[in-house]
CSV table of C-alpha atoms in Angstrom, one decimal:
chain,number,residue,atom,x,y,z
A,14,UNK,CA,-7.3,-71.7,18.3
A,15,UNK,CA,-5.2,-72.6,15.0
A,16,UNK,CA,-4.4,-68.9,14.4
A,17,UNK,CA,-3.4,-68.3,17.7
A,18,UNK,CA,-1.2,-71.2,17.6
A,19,UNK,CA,0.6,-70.3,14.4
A,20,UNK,CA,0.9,-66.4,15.5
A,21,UNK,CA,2.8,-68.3,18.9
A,22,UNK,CA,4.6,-70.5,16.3
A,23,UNK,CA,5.6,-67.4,14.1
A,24,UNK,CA,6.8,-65.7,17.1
A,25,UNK,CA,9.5,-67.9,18.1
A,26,UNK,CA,10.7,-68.4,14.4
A,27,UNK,CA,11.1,-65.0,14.6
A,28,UNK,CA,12.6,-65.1,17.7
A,29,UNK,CA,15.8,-67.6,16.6
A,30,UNK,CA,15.8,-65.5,13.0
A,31,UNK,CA,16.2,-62.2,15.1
A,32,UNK,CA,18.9,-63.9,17.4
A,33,UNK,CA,21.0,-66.0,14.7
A,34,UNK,CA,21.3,-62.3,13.0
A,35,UNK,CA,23.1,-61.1,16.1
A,36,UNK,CA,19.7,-59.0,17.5
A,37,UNK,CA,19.7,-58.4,21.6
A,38,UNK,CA,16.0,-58.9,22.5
A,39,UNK,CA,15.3,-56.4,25.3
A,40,UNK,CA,11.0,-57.5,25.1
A,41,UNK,CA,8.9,-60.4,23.7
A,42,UNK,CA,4.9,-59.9,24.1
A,43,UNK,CA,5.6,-56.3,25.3
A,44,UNK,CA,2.2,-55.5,26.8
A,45,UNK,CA,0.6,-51.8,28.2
A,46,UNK,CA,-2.2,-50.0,28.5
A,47,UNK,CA,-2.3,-49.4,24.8
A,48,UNK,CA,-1.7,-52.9,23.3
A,49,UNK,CA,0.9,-55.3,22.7
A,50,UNK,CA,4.7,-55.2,20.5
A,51,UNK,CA,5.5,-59.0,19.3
A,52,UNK,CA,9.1,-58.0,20.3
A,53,UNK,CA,11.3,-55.3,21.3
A,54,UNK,CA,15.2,-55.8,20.1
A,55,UNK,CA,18.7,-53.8,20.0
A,56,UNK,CA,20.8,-54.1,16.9
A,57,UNK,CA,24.4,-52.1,17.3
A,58,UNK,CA,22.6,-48.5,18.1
A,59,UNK,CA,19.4,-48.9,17.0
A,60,UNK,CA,15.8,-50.0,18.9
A,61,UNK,CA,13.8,-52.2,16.9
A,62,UNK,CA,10.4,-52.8,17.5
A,63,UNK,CA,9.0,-55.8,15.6
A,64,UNK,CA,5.8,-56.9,14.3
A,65,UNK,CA,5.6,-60.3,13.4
A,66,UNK,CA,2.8,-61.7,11.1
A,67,UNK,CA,2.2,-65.6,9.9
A,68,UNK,CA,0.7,-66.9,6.9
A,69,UNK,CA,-0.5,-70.5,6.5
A,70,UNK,CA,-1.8,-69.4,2.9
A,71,UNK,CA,-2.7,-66.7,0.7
A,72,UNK,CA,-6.4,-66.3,1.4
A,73,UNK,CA,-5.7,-63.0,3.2
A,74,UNK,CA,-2.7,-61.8,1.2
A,75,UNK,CA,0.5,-62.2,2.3
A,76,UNK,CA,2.3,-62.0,5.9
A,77,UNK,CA,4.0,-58.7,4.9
A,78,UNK,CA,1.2,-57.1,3.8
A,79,UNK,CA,-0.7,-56.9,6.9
A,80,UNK,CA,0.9,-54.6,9.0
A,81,UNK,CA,-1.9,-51.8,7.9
A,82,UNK,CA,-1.8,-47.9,8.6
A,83,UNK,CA,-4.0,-48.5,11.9
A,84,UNK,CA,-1.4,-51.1,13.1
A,85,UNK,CA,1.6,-49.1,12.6
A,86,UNK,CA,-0.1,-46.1,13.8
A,87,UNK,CA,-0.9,-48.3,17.5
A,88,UNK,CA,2.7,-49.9,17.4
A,89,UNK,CA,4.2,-46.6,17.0
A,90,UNK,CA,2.1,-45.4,20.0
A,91,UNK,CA,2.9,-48.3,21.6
A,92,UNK,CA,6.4,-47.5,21.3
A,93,UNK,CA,6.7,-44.1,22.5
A,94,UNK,CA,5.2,-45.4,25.6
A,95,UNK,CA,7.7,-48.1,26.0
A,96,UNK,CA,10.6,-45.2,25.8
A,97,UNK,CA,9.4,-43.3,28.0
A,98,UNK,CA,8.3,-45.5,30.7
A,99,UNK,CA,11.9,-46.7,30.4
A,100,UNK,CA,13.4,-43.3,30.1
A,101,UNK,CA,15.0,-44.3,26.6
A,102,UNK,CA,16.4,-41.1,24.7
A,103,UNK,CA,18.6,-40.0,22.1
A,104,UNK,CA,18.3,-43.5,20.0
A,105,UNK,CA,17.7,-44.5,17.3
A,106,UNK,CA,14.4,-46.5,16.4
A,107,UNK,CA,13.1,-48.9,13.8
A,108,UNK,CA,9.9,-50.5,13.1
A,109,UNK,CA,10.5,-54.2,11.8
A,110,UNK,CA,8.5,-56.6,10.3
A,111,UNK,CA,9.0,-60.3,10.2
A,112,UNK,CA,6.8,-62.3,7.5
A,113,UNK,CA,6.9,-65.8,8.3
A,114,UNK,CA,5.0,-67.5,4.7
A,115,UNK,CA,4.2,-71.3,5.0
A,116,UNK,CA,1.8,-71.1,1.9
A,117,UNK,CA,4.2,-72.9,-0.7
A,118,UNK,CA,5.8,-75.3,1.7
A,119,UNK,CA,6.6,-77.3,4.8
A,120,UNK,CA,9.6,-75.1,5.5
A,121,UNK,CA,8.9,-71.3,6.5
A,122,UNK,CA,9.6,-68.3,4.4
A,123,UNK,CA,11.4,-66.0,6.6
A,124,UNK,CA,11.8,-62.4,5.4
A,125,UNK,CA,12.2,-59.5,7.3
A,126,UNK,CA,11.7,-55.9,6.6
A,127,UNK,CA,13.5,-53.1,7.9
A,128,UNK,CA,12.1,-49.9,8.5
A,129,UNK,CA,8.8,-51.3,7.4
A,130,UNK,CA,7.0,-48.2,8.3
């Protein structure tokens, strides 16, 4: 229940973060039939799709660090289904993470990483 929570809290952080820095969000929880994108943005020309991943501590390593090769393989999957359900072409894409860290304080570590994968 707590994780679930803090993924949901991570998600909005990211959310204003992705906002304040001028992002259009086009998709937040974009589900199909092969899994789920945290969110789906526009920034200028460019389609972002963004992973988000929150860390209470360090036990597991840190939030950037667990986007893994299986996870960007599905997202990517993920994403070329999104285009073309959509009929999005001739763009150009991105694959974001956002690492929200609350390990060494109160106050979020907010960092996120462009063309993560």
């Amino acid at each position: 229940m707590f994780k679930k929570i803090l993924g949901q809290q991570g998600e909005d952080i990211a959310l204003k973060y992705l906002k304040k820095r001028k992002y259009k969000i086009l998709e937040k929880n974009y589900k199909c039939k092969i899994g789920e994108i945290d969110i789906i943005t526009k920034k200028k020309d460019i389609l972002c799709f963004v992973e988000v991943k929150t860390r209470s501590n360090k036990n597991f390593g840190l939030a950037k660090e667990a986007v893994n090769f299986t996870k960007q393989e599905k997202i990517r999957k993920i994403a070329a289904f999104y285009m073309k359900n959509n009929d999005i072409k001739d763009i150009q894409i991105r694959f974001d993470v956002v690492a929200i860290d609350y390990s060494d304080a109160t106050t979020p570590n907010i960092e996120i990483i462009k063309n993560a994968f």
